[in-house]
Amino acid sequence: MDLANYVPSAFTGLMKNASELITFAYDVPFARAVVFGVPIGGHLFVEGLLLVVIIFLLSQKSYKPPKRPLTTKEIDELCDEWVPESLIPPVTEEMKKEVPVLLSAAGTHTIINGKEVVNFASANYLGLMGHEKLLDSCTSSLEKYGVGSCGPRQFYGTIDVHLDCETRIAEFLGTPDSILYSYGLSTMFSAIPAFCKKGDIIVVDEGVHWGIQNGLYLSRSTIVYFKHNDMQSLQSTLVKVTQDNKRAKKLRRYIVVEAVYQNSGQIAPLDEIIQLKEKYKFRVLLDESNSFGVLGKSGRGLTEHYDVPVDKIDIITAAMGHALASEGGFCTGSHRVVDHQRLSSSGYVFSASLPPYLASAAIAAIDVIEENPQLITKLRDNSKLLSTGLLGINGLELANDIMSPLVFLRLKNSTGSLKSDLQVLEDLADRVLKEHSVFVTTSKRSFVDKCNLPVGIRIYVSAAHTESDLQKACESLKSVAASLFTD
């Protein structure tokens, strides 16, 4: 028999037999039976049979392999193969780099590795570090209150000097009330989420520092960035936010900016920001960490610098570790703004309160500022002198405003990589320290910092710097830059 003809005919016969079997199942007499007066068709019989099978299968226990304890050898092999997930990111070479260690107070001159250097790495703007009046105030406070407070403000951690400090800050700035925080950064990332909640809209400068970034993240609000210190970009962003969102009028809306930006040294144009705020009905949160005690005729900050009434700003925050040469931070504004934080701000409610001697130091520092307005004038002159002296430096350019005490040098031509740019700048800073005994720092950023501005060298000017200190800094930076860069 031909095999090629046999296979198709066999398959055809098999299909015919299967078809006859199915027809038989539907046509057999019992398939047309009547049960309790209900005629049962062949298809219902087949479906019922399938249902019985499904129920039977579902009622069976799933198969489980017999349990057998692992042998010692198997346990050892599994332990050898197991690799735990790292709790921290891989440690890179740049992370291992040791930072310079100061062996004396962080004044305008300090000791590093046994050598005296000119210090431009500390934000000691008014030169109050080690001021006699501050030291006397701290000594008296330590003798009276001890070192720490051993409790949050709402749980027996409030001491009379805290209330005195809050009153003194409010009087100095001309605001109704203020509130103290025990840590400068916690002021920003506690105050922001205290007011801004999920669903609110926050329009923020892309160059804000990490403390503000963290506050924005914790708020869970809708965050919209505008170009750094660009008022046209701010206006177009406000227009887009208010016009494209039909619910915008029903939402709380904020503008968040720094007075003097830590990542560029630029000064925010507050007069224009206030105009936009009033036009588009936004609230303004202003961080004055690098402007409090610095800008304005009497050091009252950006509002005095632009002659803007302080009540135009809804919320003002600042760290006290810069011009006041103390520690901690504060938020100031209306009574409602302050009282709300006493109940809902995590950094205030749950953190141990500011050590009393630091509050005393802050009060003394404000007294010194009011009694010596020439400190602000001297700081302004020193800032202009250093910024002017660094014009034309090889390979670098000034990013800051000339009035800013935070001088910021960035690369004219980026290497194309943030990591490489930072390495070039760190090499420059290291050489300036080793070869010329001038201490400057780079704007290092952690991996959680989302700022996209170019990195640079930060130079903090102090009213206590002498003209020779400033001249030495200019000459040192220009000398090292000339050997590293060719324009």
PDB file of C-alpha atoms in Angstrom, residues 209-321:
ATOM      1  CA  HIS A 209      19.263  74.503  47.359  1.00  0.00           C
ATOM      2  CA  TRP A 210      18.667  70.987  48.650  1.00  0.00           C
ATOM      3  CA  GLY A 211      16.869  72.044  51.846  1.00  0.00           C
ATOM      4  CA  ILE A 212      14.102  73.620  49.770  1.00  0.00           C
ATOM      5  CA  GLN A 213      14.073  70.674  47.351  1.00  0.00           C
ATOM      6  CA  ASN A 214      13.481  68.291  50.227  1.00  0.00           C
ATOM      7  CA  GLY A 215      10.662  70.445  51.571  1.00  0.00           C
ATOM      8  CA  LEU A 216       9.028  70.404  48.144  1.00  0.00           C
ATOM      9  CA  TYR A 217       9.293  66.615  47.993  1.00  0.00           C
ATOM     10  CA  LEU A 218       7.784  66.172  51.455  1.00  0.00           C
ATOM     11  CA  SER A 219       4.882  68.474  50.609  1.00  0.00           C
ATOM     12  CA  ARG A 220       3.658  66.136  47.809  1.00  0.00           C
ATOM     13  CA  SER A 221       2.463  69.236  45.966  1.00  0.00           C
ATOM     14  CA  THR A 222       2.545  69.743  42.218  1.00  0.00           C
ATOM     15  CA  ILE A 223       5.976  71.283  41.520  1.00  0.00           C
ATOM     16  CA  VAL A 224       6.629  73.463  38.459  1.00  0.00           C
ATOM     17  CA  TYR A 225      10.130  74.873  37.883  1.00  0.00           C
ATOM     18  CA  PHE A 226      11.029  78.076  36.065  1.00  0.00           C
ATOM     19  CA  LYS A 227      14.419  79.068  34.660  1.00  0.00           C
ATOM     20  CA  HIS A 228      16.924  80.305  37.191  1.00  0.00           C
ATOM     21  CA  ASN A 229      16.267  83.913  38.217  1.00  0.00           C
ATOM     22  CA  ASP A 230      14.481  84.537  34.896  1.00  0.00           C
ATOM     23  CA  MET A 231      11.391  86.692  35.393  1.00  0.00           C
ATOM     24  CA  GLN A 232      10.095  86.117  31.874  1.00  0.00           C
ATOM     25  CA  SER A 233      10.213  82.391  32.513  1.00  0.00           C
ATOM     26  CA  LEU A 234       8.447  82.920  35.840  1.00  0.00           C
ATOM     27  CA  GLN A 235       5.685  84.954  34.242  1.00  0.00           C
ATOM     28  CA  SER A 236       5.117  82.453  31.421  1.00  0.00           C
ATOM     29  CA  THR A 237       5.021  79.644  33.990  1.00  0.00           C
ATOM     30  CA  LEU A 238       2.446  81.481  36.103  1.00  0.00           C
ATOM     31  CA  VAL A 239       0.332  82.130  33.010  1.00  0.00           C
ATOM     32  CA  LYS A 240       0.498  78.487  31.984  1.00  0.00           C
ATOM     33  CA  VAL A 241      -0.324  77.234  35.467  1.00  0.00           C
ATOM     34  CA  THR A 242      -3.329  79.530  35.910  1.00  0.00           C
ATOM     35  CA  GLN A 243      -4.752  79.277  32.372  1.00  0.00           C
ATOM     36  CA  ASP A 244      -4.240  75.577  31.655  1.00  0.00           C
ATOM     37  CA  ASN A 245      -5.580  74.416  35.013  1.00  0.00           C
ATOM     38  CA  LYS A 246      -9.286  75.087  35.403  1.00  0.00           C
ATOM     39  CA  ARG A 247      -9.070  74.303  39.111  1.00  0.00           C
ATOM     40  CA  ALA A 248      -6.140  76.684  39.704  1.00  0.00           C
ATOM     41  CA  LYS A 249      -8.293  79.370  41.333  1.00  0.00           C
ATOM     42  CA  LYS A 250      -9.504  76.855  43.914  1.00  0.00           C
ATOM     43  CA  LEU A 251      -5.984  75.615  44.781  1.00  0.00           C
ATOM     44  CA  ARG A 252      -3.347  77.139  47.030  1.00  0.00           C
ATOM     45  CA  ARG A 253      -0.525  78.523  44.889  1.00  0.00           C
ATOM     46  CA  TYR A 254       3.010  79.442  45.954  1.00  0.00           C
ATOM     47  CA  ILE A 255       6.192  80.940  44.513  1.00  0.00           C
ATOM     48  CA  VAL A 256       9.372  79.727  46.247  1.00  0.00           C
ATOM     49  CA  VAL A 257      12.672  81.586  45.765  1.00  0.00           C
ATOM     50  CA  GLU A 258      15.943  82.329  47.574  1.00  0.00           C
ATOM     51  CA  ALA A 259      17.051  85.886  48.246  1.00  0.00           C
ATOM     52  CA  VAL A 260      20.687  85.065  47.427  1.00  0.00           C
ATOM     53  CA  TYR A 261      20.968  81.733  45.660  1.00  0.00           C
ATOM     54  CA  GLN A 262      23.427  79.328  47.221  1.00  0.00           C
ATOM     55  CA  ASN A 263      24.015  77.639  43.851  1.00  0.00           C
ATOM     56  CA  SER A 264      24.861  80.791  41.884  1.00  0.00           C
ATOM     57  CA  GLY A 265      25.274  83.793  44.201  1.00  0.00           C
ATOM     58  CA  GLN A 266      22.604  85.693  42.250  1.00  0.00           C
ATOM     59  CA  ILE A 267      20.124  88.008  43.969  1.00  0.00           C
ATOM     60  CA  ALA A 268      16.422  87.478  43.298  1.00  0.00           C
ATOM     61  CA  PRO A 269      14.618  90.539  41.815  1.00  0.00           C
ATOM     62  CA  LEU A 270      12.040  90.768  44.585  1.00  0.00           C
ATOM     63  CA  ASP A 271      10.264  93.841  43.211  1.00  0.00           C
ATOM     64  CA  GLU A 272       9.365  91.986  40.000  1.00  0.00           C
ATOM     65  CA  ILE A 273       8.404  88.840  41.891  1.00  0.00           C
ATOM     66  CA  ILE A 274       5.959  90.822  44.045  1.00  0.00           C
ATOM     67  CA  GLN A 275       4.349  92.353  40.959  1.00  0.00           C
ATOM     68  CA  LEU A 276       3.831  88.890  39.439  1.00  0.00           C
ATOM     69  CA  LYS A 277       2.628  87.495  42.754  1.00  0.00           C
ATOM     70  CA  GLU A 278      -0.101  90.138  43.036  1.00  0.00           C
ATOM     71  CA  LYS A 279      -1.082  89.890  39.386  1.00  0.00           C
ATOM     72  CA  TYR A 280      -1.564  86.116  39.362  1.00  0.00           C
ATOM     73  CA  LYS A 281      -2.681  85.726  43.006  1.00  0.00           C
ATOM     74  CA  PHE A 282       0.162  83.601  44.393  1.00  0.00           C
ATOM     75  CA  ARG A 283       1.762  83.478  47.837  1.00  0.00           C
ATOM     76  CA  VAL A 284       5.536  83.935  48.187  1.00  0.00           C
ATOM     77  CA  LEU A 285       7.904  81.903  50.348  1.00  0.00           C
ATOM     78  CA  LEU A 286      11.329  83.561  50.543  1.00  0.00           C
ATOM     79  CA  ASP A 287      14.478  81.979  51.973  1.00  0.00           C
ATOM     80  CA  GLU A 288      16.813  84.683  53.327  1.00  0.00           C
ATOM     81  CA  SER A 289      19.590  82.424  54.652  1.00  0.00           C
ATOM     82  CA  ASN A 290      22.298  84.217  52.658  1.00  0.00           C
ATOM     83  CA  SER A 291      20.762  87.706  52.814  1.00  0.00           C
ATOM     84  CA  PHE A 292      19.615  88.128  56.426  1.00  0.00           C
ATOM     85  CA  GLY A 293      22.054  90.496  58.145  1.00  0.00           C
ATOM     86  CA  VAL A 294      23.707  91.093  54.782  1.00  0.00           C
ATOM     87  CA  LEU A 295      21.517  92.983  52.295  1.00  0.00           C
ATOM     88  CA  GLY A 296      19.842  96.303  52.902  1.00  0.00           C
ATOM     89  CA  LYS A 297      21.181  99.394  54.668  1.00  0.00           C
ATOM     90  CA  SER A 298      20.713  97.874  58.098  1.00  0.00           C
ATOM     91  CA  GLY A 299      20.954  94.180  57.188  1.00  0.00           C
ATOM     92  CA  ARG A 300      17.229  93.451  57.199  1.00  0.00           C
ATOM     93  CA  GLY A 301      17.503  91.426  54.027  1.00  0.00           C
ATOM     94  CA  LEU A 302      16.073  91.436  50.541  1.00  0.00           C
ATOM     95  CA  THR A 303      12.911  93.353  51.426  1.00  0.00           C
ATOM     96  CA  GLU A 304      14.992  96.295  52.657  1.00  0.00           C
ATOM     97  CA  HIS A 305      17.371  95.946  49.687  1.00  0.00           C
ATOM     98  CA  TYR A 306      14.463  96.483  47.253  1.00  0.00           C
ATOM     99  CA  ASP A 307      12.452  98.726  49.595  1.00  0.00           C
ATOM    100  CA  VAL A 308       9.549  96.267  49.540  1.00  0.00           C
ATOM    101  CA  PRO A 309       7.221  96.197  52.605  1.00  0.00           C
ATOM    102  CA  VAL A 310       7.946  93.029  54.531  1.00  0.00           C
ATOM    103  CA  ASP A 311       4.246  92.209  54.800  1.00  0.00           C
ATOM    104  CA  LYS A 312       4.211  91.646  51.034  1.00  0.00           C
ATOM    105  CA  ILE A 313       6.050  88.370  51.728  1.00  0.00           C
ATOM    106  CA  ASP A 314       3.819  85.643  53.114  1.00  0.00           C
ATOM    107  CA  ILE A 315       6.519  83.419  54.631  1.00  0.00           C
ATOM    108  CA  ILE A 316      10.204  84.238  55.298  1.00  0.00           C
ATOM    109  CA  THR A 317      12.716  81.615  56.411  1.00  0.00           C
ATOM    110  CA  ALA A 318      16.430  81.876  57.200  1.00  0.00           C
ATOM    111  CA  ALA A 319      19.289  79.929  58.731  1.00  0.00           C
ATOM    112  CA  MET A 320      21.109  81.586  61.639  1.00  0.00           C
ATOM    113  CA  GLY A 321      24.450  79.910  60.952  1.00  0.00           C
TER     114      GLY A 321
END
